Amino acid sequence: MYRYDDYDQAIVDARVEEFRDQTNRRLAGELSEDQFKPLRLMNGLYLQLHAYMLRVAIPYGTLSGRQMRMLAHIARTYDKDYGHFTTRQNLQYNWIKLADAPEILAQLATVEMHAIQTSGNCIRNISSDQYAGAAAEEIEDPRPWAELLRQWSTFHPEFIFLPRKFKIAVTASEVDRTAVKLHDIGLQIHRNAAGEAGFRVFVGGGMGRTPMVAPVIREFLPKEQLISYLEACLRVYNRFGRRDNMYKARIKILVHELGADEYRRQVEEEFLHTRTLGLDAPMDEFDRIAAGFAPPAFETGLSDEIDQTSPAFARWVGNQVAAHKTPGYAIVNISLKPTGGIPGDASSAQIDLMADLAEAYSFDELRITHAQNVVLAHVKKSDLFAIWQKLDAAGLATPNLDLVSDIIACPGLDYCSLANARSIPVAQKIAERFADLDRQRDLGELKIKISGCINACGHHHAGHIGILGVDRKGEENYQLSFGGSGAEDASLAKIIGPGFSEDGVVDAVEKAVDVYKALRSDGERFLDTYRRIGEAPFKEAIYG
Amino acid sequence: MKILTGNDLTSGDVIWWTGDGWSRHIEHAVDVDAHGEAIAAQEEAARRVNAPYVIQGEMTEAGPRPGHIKDRIRAVGPTVRTDLGLKPADPSIGEWVI
Ligand code: HEM
Ligand code: SF4
């Protein structure tokens, strides 16, 4: 893994001391809330429904056992013994005391972690592929680029006050596990006709109140020009983004209003200039970063055999284990979606256990996924049984990856002050309705995503089935939509009709699933059937 | 009735105005009538509350109840983790929050 150098450590440590001083001044009355709020937000500290909430960045979703253990330690010592893994590969604590926040950040800094740029109109934590460095189809590990972007964007003075927040994802695979087209900038490493690797640059995707799938703004960007090109993209945005209207301030609106061609033209024009400024990282600096992501020392000559005599283990292997590029190894997906549980929540003990497993079996590395699960990326097949036993004993072995109960849900009205309705109970009820694992398996890949308000933190626009909580005259109400995808076949879900009560939406989901079951062709997922037959049969079954 | 609420500056806890101070228990909330904004300003200046606001509530036999579901959830904690709220063992909570 990448380790901080002296610069990284020094700026993070300095930031902690600065925030400690700011917090002391707030508590002593020298700063008003109006003065303090932007300062605490710059350090990831929000005020939510029940308490302060701290969002900790997990750069590109990768962390070590030691870092994971620190997350558990903080949950245990300063919070209520659990944390919430988010769709942006971060971790949120829901019950933080203001007076503790500086000390928590100081402790995080000892394991090279922080909460910088987890809020505000800046470049947020860069997200990446949870199978990075492990997937067979990947061109190269995308994380050195994500780390380069982290260093470039951290405290970048030009991009600290953008018109609005800015989210970047990096992947190096055609199979998209990052929702690359639903980010402000999505970077996909691919090969051109000459066989060289470079970036395909998507700009202007996003969810929120105006969802957009990003157009390709550059089909092929030589890798060594990444920084100067992104500076050009951001400069055009910084200059023309709608600062007058918060709801139109994201880059997706600018790209949409200008049109992709005009935005591209302006970026290229700017790029002619930014290219000459010496902004791109020297390649030896990139190589230094990349060395931190060198493949671990995989053993050779390992067997690919997995003894699957235990049916429960075999089911778990069948659903949670993905192919690894190295013979004898596998990728393990740990489900944070036990039936009836809270999507993305993990107790301190579970977080510790996952840290133990990473240290013992996966070269001391964990990944957080945007679907709010955890991955052990480099596991020996011969260790799978031992891992499964430990996960199972801790309630972490539900074999439901990408199935109907593997639901993404934002915190919603149970925690979030912006929410209109609760998300978590809907997820719980759907998971309970479909608790039968045979039924889930039969239904195959079915991604349900739930947000408690239009901000779309739960990616409902990208759900095969999307659910949006709204406020109808003070009552929780749920809009149902179909046909979204956050993967390589990205699309936006479409609302099917009038909304439902909490129980009503669970029934409607089941009716839709029944339509799929009745009308699917061989091998079709729910999404494929919906795309083929259209909304009419679903509408008929739900409202007819 | 009008209820004044906010979060404790230091702990972040949800608190309710009781007439002469703050309580974490909605049962202790009083009707602030038209004085909510003034009390809020004074208490905020004294750093006893963060982000105070006045809500519409209702006095019931069981005590004061916030009018909006959001503040009812604030009064008891996350509905999905009643074990973390102030009254983990109170089965009546479900009857009035949602
Ligand atoms: C509880 C505190 C949170 C607050 C106050 C908050 C606020 C917001 C707001 C205002 C937006 C819309 C931004 C815009 O359209 O300009 C947004 C979008 C988003 N948030 Fe959150 N959020 C919170 C928690 C979360 C959590 C827990 C997750 C992950 C589960 C998350 C992930 C996202 C994502 C993925 C988007 C969509 C990105 C996009 O608009 O392109 N947020 N959030
Ligand atoms: S979608 Fe809305 S309710 Fe859910 S976390 Fe985001 S802001 Fe809160």
XYZ file of C-alpha atoms in Angstrom, chain A residues 38-281:
244
model
C -17.274 26.008 7.444
C -14.159 25.085 9.435
C -15.632 21.945 10.932
C -17.105 20.921 7.567
C -13.655 21.200 6.017
C -12.688 18.547 8.542
C -15.596 16.257 7.820
C -17.655 17.199 10.882
C -21.351 17.684 10.137
C -24.252 18.322 12.489
C -26.886 15.705 11.775
C -30.212 14.709 13.266
C -29.006 13.279 16.562
C -25.458 14.495 16.985
C -22.312 15.504 15.144
C -21.383 13.166 12.326
C -17.775 12.612 11.256
C -17.019 11.421 7.740
C -13.601 9.821 7.425
C -12.025 9.552 3.993
C -10.866 6.171 2.791
C -8.857 7.129 -0.287
C -9.918 5.009 -3.265
C -11.544 2.676 -0.742
C -8.278 0.948 0.198
C -7.020 0.536 3.737
C -4.724 -1.629 5.829
C -5.556 -3.788 8.808
C -4.025 -1.198 11.090
C -6.190 1.557 9.640
C -9.297 -0.589 9.827
C -8.530 -1.379 13.452
C -8.257 2.334 14.169
C -11.733 2.815 12.711
C -12.985 0.179 15.135
C -11.115 1.753 18.021
C -12.722 5.134 17.355
C -16.172 3.598 17.042
C -15.675 1.853 20.352
C -14.090 4.721 22.248
C -15.851 7.799 20.907
C -18.996 6.570 19.200
C -21.649 3.945 19.833
C -19.586 0.962 18.814
C -20.304 0.981 15.077
C -19.627 2.824 11.850
C -21.429 3.262 8.549
C -19.641 2.530 5.261
C -20.938 4.820 2.538
C -21.482 4.681 -1.203
C -18.422 6.866 -1.603
C -16.177 4.312 0.079
C -15.960 6.439 3.219
C -16.906 5.761 6.813
C -19.306 7.821 8.882
C -19.619 7.984 12.655
C -23.016 9.162 13.814
C -22.517 10.115 17.454
C -19.401 12.214 17.748
C -18.930 14.835 20.463
C -17.490 18.127 19.302
C -14.913 18.158 22.060
C -13.629 14.722 20.964
C -13.365 15.501 17.260
C -9.812 16.927 17.265
C -8.494 13.977 19.258
C -10.200 11.547 16.890
C -8.565 13.259 13.934
C -5.218 13.141 15.744
C -5.591 9.406 16.229
C -6.583 8.921 12.602
C -3.474 10.844 11.574
C -1.297 8.287 13.362
C -2.483 5.714 10.820
C -2.315 8.052 7.818
C -5.997 8.873 7.706
C -8.003 12.083 7.817
C -11.354 13.690 7.068
C -10.067 16.409 4.778
C -12.176 17.236 1.724
C -15.026 14.996 2.791
C -17.320 18.007 2.652
C -17.514 21.334 0.903
C -17.180 22.533 -2.664
C -13.842 20.934 -3.334
C -12.512 17.780 -4.936
C -13.767 15.017 -2.677
C -12.252 11.652 -1.897
C -11.271 9.940 -5.163
C -13.048 6.633 -5.556
C -11.839 3.560 -7.408
C -12.407 -0.079 -8.257
C -12.560 -2.434 -5.285
C -11.021 -5.170 -7.442
C -8.043 -2.974 -8.378
C -4.871 -4.992 -8.705
C -6.834 -8.232 -8.575
C -9.261 -8.332 -11.499
C -8.134 -10.320 -14.508
C -9.636 -7.959 -17.070
C -8.005 -4.832 -15.684
C -5.347 -3.039 -17.742
C -3.358 -1.847 -14.753
C -3.936 -0.918 -11.133
C -5.850 2.400 -11.276
C -5.028 3.380 -7.694
C -1.615 4.996 -8.287
C -3.499 7.478 -10.482
C -6.113 7.949 -7.784
C -3.341 8.579 -5.249
C -1.652 11.035 -7.600
C -4.982 12.849 -7.884
C -5.388 12.783 -4.115
C -2.038 14.512 -3.718
C -2.759 16.969 -6.504
C -6.222 17.878 -5.240
C -5.428 18.065 -1.511
C -5.533 21.722 -0.529
C -5.226 22.727 -4.196
C -5.904 26.451 -3.775
C -7.605 26.837 -7.122
C -10.110 24.091 -6.394
C -11.014 24.665 -2.769
C -13.962 26.925 -3.651
C -15.435 25.359 -6.734
C -19.025 26.215 -7.656
C -20.051 22.903 -6.028
C -18.656 19.603 -4.734
C -16.595 17.557 -7.167
C -16.325 13.780 -7.283
C -13.809 11.819 -9.328
C -13.635 8.063 -9.925
C -10.831 6.086 -11.571
C -11.042 2.606 -13.027
C -8.917 0.546 -15.407
C -11.461 -2.019 -16.357
C -14.251 -2.358 -18.913
C -16.368 -3.935 -16.191
C -17.359 -0.857 -14.240
C -17.539 -1.245 -10.475
C -17.104 2.479 -9.785
C -20.135 4.102 -11.449
C -17.555 5.957 -13.522
C -20.139 7.660 -15.737
C -22.027 9.027 -12.752
C -19.220 11.170 -11.419
C -18.260 14.766 -12.105
C -15.200 13.293 -13.771
C -14.853 9.609 -14.501
C -11.510 8.258 -15.668
C -11.277 4.918 -17.377
C -7.916 3.550 -18.422
C -8.246 1.712 -21.741
C -6.109 0.945 -24.778
C -6.135 2.825 -28.072
C -5.716 1.247 -31.491
C -1.942 1.379 -31.087
C -2.221 -0.651 -27.884
C -1.172 2.186 -25.608
C -2.952 2.710 -22.320
C -4.528 6.091 -21.638
C -7.584 7.679 -20.076
C -11.069 7.876 -21.455
C -12.409 10.979 -19.729
C -16.094 11.274 -18.859
C -17.211 14.671 -17.582
C -20.538 15.807 -16.220
C -22.172 12.755 -14.752
C -23.911 12.721 -11.416
C -27.009 11.931 -9.473
C -28.718 14.370 -7.152
C -31.747 16.302 -8.311
C -30.676 16.372 -11.969
C -29.158 13.003 -12.773
C -26.921 12.725 -15.825
C -24.835 10.013 -17.443
C -21.555 11.663 -18.367
C -20.573 12.047 -22.005
C -17.058 11.169 -23.144
C -15.118 14.425 -23.362
C -11.777 12.870 -24.323
C -11.591 9.407 -25.861
C -7.885 9.032 -25.271
C -5.650 11.059 -23.023
C -1.988 10.072 -22.681
C -1.558 9.172 -19.038
C 1.278 11.551 -18.352
C -0.980 14.502 -19.258
C -3.645 13.683 -16.702
C -3.071 16.577 -14.330
C -2.798 19.310 -16.936
C -5.919 18.007 -18.670
C -7.938 17.869 -15.454
C -6.787 21.375 -14.605
C -8.233 22.469 -17.933
C -11.533 20.669 -17.214
C -11.781 22.299 -13.796
C -10.759 25.736 -14.963
C -13.554 25.859 -17.498
C -15.918 24.750 -14.747
C -14.549 27.203 -12.211
C -15.003 30.023 -14.671
C -18.481 29.208 -15.975
C -20.103 26.933 -13.387
C -23.370 28.374 -12.041
C -22.329 29.931 -8.748
C -25.572 31.903 -8.774
C -27.757 28.845 -8.234
C -26.705 26.006 -5.952
C -29.050 23.586 -7.715
C -27.444 24.278 -11.067
C -23.888 24.515 -9.851
C -22.603 21.011 -10.525
C -20.424 20.523 -13.589
C -23.054 18.255 -15.113
C -25.308 21.290 -15.617
C -22.527 23.244 -17.291
C -21.655 20.390 -19.639
C -25.323 19.854 -20.385
C -26.064 23.517 -21.026
C -22.987 24.130 -23.157
C -23.287 20.786 -24.858
C -20.495 18.214 -24.745
C -18.922 19.528 -27.960
C -18.661 23.115 -26.790
C -17.412 22.098 -23.345
C -14.821 19.862 -25.021
C -13.740 22.698 -27.300
C -13.239 25.015 -24.357
C -11.329 22.391 -22.414
C -9.047 21.678 -25.367
C -8.391 25.377 -25.768
C -7.520 25.683 -22.086
C -5.459 22.500 -22.288
C -3.208 24.052 -24.959
C -2.255 26.466 -22.218
C -2.217 24.235 -19.107
C 0.016 21.728 -20.925
C 2.762 24.310 -21.077
C 2.744 25.097 -17.353
C 4.676 22.113 -16.101
C 1.720 20.914 -13.998
C 2.058 17.238 -14.767
C 3.783 15.114 -12.190
